[in-house]
Coordinates of C-alpha atoms in Angstrom, one line a residue:
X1 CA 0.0 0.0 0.0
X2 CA 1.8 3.3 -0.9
X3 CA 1.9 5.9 1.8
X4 CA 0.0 8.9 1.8
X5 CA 1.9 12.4 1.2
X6 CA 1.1 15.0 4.0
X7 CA 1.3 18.3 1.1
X8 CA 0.9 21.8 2.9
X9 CA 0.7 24.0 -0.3
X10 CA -0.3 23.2 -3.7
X11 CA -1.2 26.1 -6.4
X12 CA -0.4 27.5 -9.9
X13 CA -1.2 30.1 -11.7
X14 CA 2.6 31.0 -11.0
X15 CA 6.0 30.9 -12.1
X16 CA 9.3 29.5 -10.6
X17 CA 10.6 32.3 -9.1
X18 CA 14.3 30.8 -8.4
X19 CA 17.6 29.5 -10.2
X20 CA 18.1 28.2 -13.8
X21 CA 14.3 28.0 -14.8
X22 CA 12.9 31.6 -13.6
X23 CA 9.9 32.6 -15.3
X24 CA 8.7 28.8 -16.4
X25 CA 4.7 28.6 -15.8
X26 CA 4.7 26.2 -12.9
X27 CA 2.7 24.2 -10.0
X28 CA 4.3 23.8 -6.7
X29 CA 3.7 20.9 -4.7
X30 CA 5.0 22.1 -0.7
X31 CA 5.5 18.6 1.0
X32 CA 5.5 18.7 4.7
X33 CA 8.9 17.5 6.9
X34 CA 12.5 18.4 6.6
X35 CA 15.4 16.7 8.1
X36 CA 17.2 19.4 8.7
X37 CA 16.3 23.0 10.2
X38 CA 16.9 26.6 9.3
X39 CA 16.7 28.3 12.7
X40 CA 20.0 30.8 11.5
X41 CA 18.9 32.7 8.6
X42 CA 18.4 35.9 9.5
X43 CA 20.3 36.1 12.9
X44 CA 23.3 37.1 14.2
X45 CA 25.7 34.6 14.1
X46 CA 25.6 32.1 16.9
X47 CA 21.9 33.2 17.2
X48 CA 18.6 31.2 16.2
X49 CA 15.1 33.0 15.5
X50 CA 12.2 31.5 17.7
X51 CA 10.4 33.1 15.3
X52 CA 8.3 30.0 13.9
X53 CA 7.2 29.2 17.4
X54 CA 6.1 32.0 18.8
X55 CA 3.9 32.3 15.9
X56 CA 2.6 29.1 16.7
X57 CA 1.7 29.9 20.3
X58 CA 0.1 33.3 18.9
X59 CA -3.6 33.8 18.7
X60 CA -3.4 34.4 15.2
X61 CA -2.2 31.2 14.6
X62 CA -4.9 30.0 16.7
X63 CA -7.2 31.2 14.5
X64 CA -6.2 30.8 11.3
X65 CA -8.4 28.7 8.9
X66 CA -5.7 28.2 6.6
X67 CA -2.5 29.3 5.5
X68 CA -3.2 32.5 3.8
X69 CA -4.0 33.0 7.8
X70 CA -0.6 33.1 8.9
X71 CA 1.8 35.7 8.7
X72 CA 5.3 34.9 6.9
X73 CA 8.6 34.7 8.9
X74 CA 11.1 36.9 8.4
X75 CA 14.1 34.9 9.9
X76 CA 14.5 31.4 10.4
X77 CA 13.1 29.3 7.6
X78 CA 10.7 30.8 5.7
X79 CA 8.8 27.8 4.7
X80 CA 7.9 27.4 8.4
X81 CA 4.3 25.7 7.9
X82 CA 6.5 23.2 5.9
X83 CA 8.2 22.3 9.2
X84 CA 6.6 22.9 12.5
X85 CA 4.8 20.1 13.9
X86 CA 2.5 22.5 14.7
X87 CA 1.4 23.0 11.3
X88 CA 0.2 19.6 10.2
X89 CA -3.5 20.5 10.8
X90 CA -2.5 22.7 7.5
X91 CA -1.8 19.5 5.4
X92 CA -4.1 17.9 2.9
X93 CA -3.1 14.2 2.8
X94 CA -2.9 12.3 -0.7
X95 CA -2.1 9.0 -1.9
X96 CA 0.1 9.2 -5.1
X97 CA -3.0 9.2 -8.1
X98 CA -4.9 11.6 -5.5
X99 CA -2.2 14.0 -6.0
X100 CA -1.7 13.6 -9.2
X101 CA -5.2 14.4 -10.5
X102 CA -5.2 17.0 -7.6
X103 CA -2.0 18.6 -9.9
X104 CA -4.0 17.5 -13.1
X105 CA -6.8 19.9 -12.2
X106 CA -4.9 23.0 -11.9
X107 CA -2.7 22.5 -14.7
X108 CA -6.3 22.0 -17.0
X109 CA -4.8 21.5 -20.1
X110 CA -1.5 22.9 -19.6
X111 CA 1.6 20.9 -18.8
X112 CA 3.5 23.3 -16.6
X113 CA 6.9 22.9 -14.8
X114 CA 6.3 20.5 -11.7
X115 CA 7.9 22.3 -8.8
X116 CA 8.1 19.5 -5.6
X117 CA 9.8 21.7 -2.5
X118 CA 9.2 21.3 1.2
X119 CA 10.3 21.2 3.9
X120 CA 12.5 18.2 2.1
X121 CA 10.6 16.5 -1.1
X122 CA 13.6 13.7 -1.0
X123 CA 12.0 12.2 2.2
X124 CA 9.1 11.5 0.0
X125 CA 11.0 10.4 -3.8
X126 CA 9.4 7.3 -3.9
X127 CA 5.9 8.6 -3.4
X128 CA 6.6 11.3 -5.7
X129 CA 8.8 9.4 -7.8
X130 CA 5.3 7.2 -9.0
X131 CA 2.9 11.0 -9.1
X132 CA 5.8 11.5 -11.5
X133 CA 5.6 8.5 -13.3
X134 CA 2.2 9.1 -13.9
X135 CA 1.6 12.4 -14.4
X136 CA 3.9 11.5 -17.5
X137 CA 2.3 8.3 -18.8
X138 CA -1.1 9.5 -18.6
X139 CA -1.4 13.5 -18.8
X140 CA 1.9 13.9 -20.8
X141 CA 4.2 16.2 -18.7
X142 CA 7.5 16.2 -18.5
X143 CA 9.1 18.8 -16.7
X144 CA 9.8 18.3 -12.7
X145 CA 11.8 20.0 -10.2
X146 CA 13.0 19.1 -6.9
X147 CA 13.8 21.9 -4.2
X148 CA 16.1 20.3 -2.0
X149 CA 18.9 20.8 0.6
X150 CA 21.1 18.2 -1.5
X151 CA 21.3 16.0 2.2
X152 CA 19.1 13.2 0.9
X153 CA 20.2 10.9 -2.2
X154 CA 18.4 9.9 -5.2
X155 CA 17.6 7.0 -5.5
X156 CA 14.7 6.3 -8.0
X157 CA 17.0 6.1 -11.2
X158 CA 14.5 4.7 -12.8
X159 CA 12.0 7.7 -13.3
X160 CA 15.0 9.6 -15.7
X161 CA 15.2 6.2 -18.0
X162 CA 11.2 8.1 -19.2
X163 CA 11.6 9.2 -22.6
X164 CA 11.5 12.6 -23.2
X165 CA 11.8 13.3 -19.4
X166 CA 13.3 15.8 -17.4
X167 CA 13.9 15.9 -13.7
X168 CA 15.3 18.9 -12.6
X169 CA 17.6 19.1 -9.3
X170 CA 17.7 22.5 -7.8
X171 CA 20.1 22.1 -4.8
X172 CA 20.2 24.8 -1.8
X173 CA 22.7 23.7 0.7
X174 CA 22.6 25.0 4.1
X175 CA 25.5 27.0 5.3
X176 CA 26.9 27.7 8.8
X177 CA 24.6 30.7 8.9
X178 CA 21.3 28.8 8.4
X179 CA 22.1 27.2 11.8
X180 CA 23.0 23.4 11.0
X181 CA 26.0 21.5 11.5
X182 CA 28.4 21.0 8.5
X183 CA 28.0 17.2 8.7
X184 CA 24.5 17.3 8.7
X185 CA 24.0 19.8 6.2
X186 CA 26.7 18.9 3.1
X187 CA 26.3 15.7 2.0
X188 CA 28.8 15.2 -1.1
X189 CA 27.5 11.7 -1.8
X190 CA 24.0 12.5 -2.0
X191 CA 25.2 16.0 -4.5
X192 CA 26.4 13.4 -6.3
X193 CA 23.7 10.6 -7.0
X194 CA 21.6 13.9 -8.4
X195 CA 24.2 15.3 -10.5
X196 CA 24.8 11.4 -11.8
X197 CA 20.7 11.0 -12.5
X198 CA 20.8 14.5 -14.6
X199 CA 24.1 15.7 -15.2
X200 CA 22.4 18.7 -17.4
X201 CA 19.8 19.5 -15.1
X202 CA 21.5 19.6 -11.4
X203 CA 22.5 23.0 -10.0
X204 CA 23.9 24.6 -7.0
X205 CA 22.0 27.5 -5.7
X206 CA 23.2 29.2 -2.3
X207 CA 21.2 31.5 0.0
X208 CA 23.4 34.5 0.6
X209 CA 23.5 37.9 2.7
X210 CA 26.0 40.8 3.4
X211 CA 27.1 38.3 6.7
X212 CA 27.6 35.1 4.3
X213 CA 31.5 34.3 4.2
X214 CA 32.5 34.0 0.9
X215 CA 35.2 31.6 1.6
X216 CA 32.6 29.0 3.1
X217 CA 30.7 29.0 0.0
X218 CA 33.8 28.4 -2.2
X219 CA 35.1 25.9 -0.1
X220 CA 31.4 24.0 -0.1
X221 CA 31.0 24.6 -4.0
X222 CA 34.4 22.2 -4.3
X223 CA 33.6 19.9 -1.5
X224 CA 30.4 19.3 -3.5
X225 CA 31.6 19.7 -7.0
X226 CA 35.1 17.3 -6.1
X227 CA 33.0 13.7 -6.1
X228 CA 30.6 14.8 -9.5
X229 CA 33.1 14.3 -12.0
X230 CA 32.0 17.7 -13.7
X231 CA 31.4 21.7 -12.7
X232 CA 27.8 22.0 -11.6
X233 CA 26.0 25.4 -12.3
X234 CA 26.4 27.9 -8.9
X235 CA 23.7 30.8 -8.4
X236 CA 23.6 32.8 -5.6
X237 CA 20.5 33.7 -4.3
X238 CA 19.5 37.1 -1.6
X239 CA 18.8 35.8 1.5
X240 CA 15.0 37.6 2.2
X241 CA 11.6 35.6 2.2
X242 CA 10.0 38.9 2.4
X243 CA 10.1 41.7 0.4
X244 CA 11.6 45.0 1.8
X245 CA 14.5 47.9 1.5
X246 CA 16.6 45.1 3.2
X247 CA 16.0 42.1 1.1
X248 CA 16.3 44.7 -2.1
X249 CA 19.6 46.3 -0.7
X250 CA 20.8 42.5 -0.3
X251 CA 19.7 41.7 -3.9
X252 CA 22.2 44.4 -5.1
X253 CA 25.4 43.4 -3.0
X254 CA 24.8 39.7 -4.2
X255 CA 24.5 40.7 -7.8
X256 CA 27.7 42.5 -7.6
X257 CA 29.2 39.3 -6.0
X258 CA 28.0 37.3 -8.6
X259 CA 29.8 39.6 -11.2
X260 CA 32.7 39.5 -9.2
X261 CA 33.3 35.7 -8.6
X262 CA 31.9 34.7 -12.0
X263 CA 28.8 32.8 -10.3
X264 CA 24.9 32.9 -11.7
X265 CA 22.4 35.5 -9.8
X266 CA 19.1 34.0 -9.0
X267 CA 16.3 36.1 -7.8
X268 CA 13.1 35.8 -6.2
X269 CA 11.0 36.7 -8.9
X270 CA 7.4 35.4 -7.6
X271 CA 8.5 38.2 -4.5
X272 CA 8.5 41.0 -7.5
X273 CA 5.6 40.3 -8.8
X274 CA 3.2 38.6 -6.6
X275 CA 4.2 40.5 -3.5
X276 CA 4.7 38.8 0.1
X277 CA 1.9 36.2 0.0
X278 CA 1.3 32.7 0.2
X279 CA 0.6 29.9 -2.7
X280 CA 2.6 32.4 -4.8

């Protein structure tokens, strides 16, 4: 019996506002759980926000309906309903051809990018591995995308021996600043198994602020790049899930980095034009 996917977000009428497909019509399916978590972004260093739980406790949250209820976090992990146990009672639960016609619905008869992010999708690859599968077989799309913190290895080769498939592999690992330990956060091996399953579609993409040390993300890029055999794509991304005169002031200091060291800029696109919100 497969197991049932506990999904927090799901919505299109978007775009993917991040790394080497910005601007692709898209659905994004949030799954709920992470291994890891993102209490540093945001904070001073050494510091973690408590900003996730004391929205919880809140009578906001309380009284929220859904997620559109809740306000966004602007340290910490900015996916928080994605990760706080507290937020289950937000998920919709789907076995693997629920979700599928769930995604088939939206799309209508479009065949849109296939964004799965989290939380960590990889938890859930084989679940998602077979709403792949058949999203392809029987509706005809072909473009996927994991969001993932590159910790978790792939493992269901067989969904890239498809035809005419592509699996995309955006990777965000965490730095020192996101609050994790090195040895829990970069994970060369599993880097690897992506980069090996789509060589042409598997890119780097760090999250990255005025406070960021450069050296830590060089040193990471060729701890993860060493075992692939091959130079995968690097973007750095503004650390900011909101937008403000801070995340816009950190957009231009990363863009000049990026110009500097030779690395891709990716924005946050869907903050331009949506605005803070929610299922956008």
């Amino acid at each position: 019996m497969s197991k049932m996917i506990p999904v927090v977000e799901l919505f299109g009428n978007t775009i993917q506002g991040e790394g080497a497909l910005v601007g692709t019509p898209a659905i994004f399916v949030r799954v709920f759980g992470c291994n890891l978590c993102c209490a540093g972004f945001g904070m001073p260093a050494g510091k973690l926000s408590h900003e996730a739980d004391d929205i919880v406790k809140s009578d906001q949250f309380k009284n929220a309906k859904t997620l559109k209820d809740l306000p966004l976090a602007k340290t910490g992990c900015d996916s928080y309903p994605a990760i706080h146990p507290a937020c289950m009672r937000f998920c919709t639960m789907f076995n693997a051809m629920g979700l599928v016609e769930a995604i088939k619905d939206i799309a209508g008869n479009n065949k849109p990018l296939v964004v799965f992010t989290g939380g960590e999708p990889l938890l859930r690859q084989h679940e998602l591995a077979c709403v792949i599968e058949a999203l392809y077989r029987q509706y005809h799309f072909k473009d996927f995308m994991f969001e993932t913190n590159g910790t978790v290895a792939w493992q269901e080769f067989w969904v890239n021996e498809l035809p005419g498939i592509n699996v995309w592999f955006s990777i965000s690992p965490k730095l020192s600043s996101s609050g994790n330990p090195k040895d829990k956060a970069i994970v060369p091996d599993a880097v690897k198994s992506m980069a090996v399953a789509s060589p042409q579609r598997t890119y780097l993409k760090f999250v990255v602020d005025k406070t960021t040390p450069i050296e830590e993300v060089q040193q990471t890029i060729e701890e993860l790049t060493r075992p692939c055999f091959n130079l995968l794509p690097v973007y750095l991304m503004p650390e900011g899930g909101v937008l403000d005169d801070r995340s816009r002031a950190n957009a231009q200091y990363v863009a000049d980095l990026c110009w500097k060291l030779g690395y891709r800029f990716s924005p946050r696109e869907h903050l331009t034009v949506y605005g803070n919100a929610w299922a956008k």
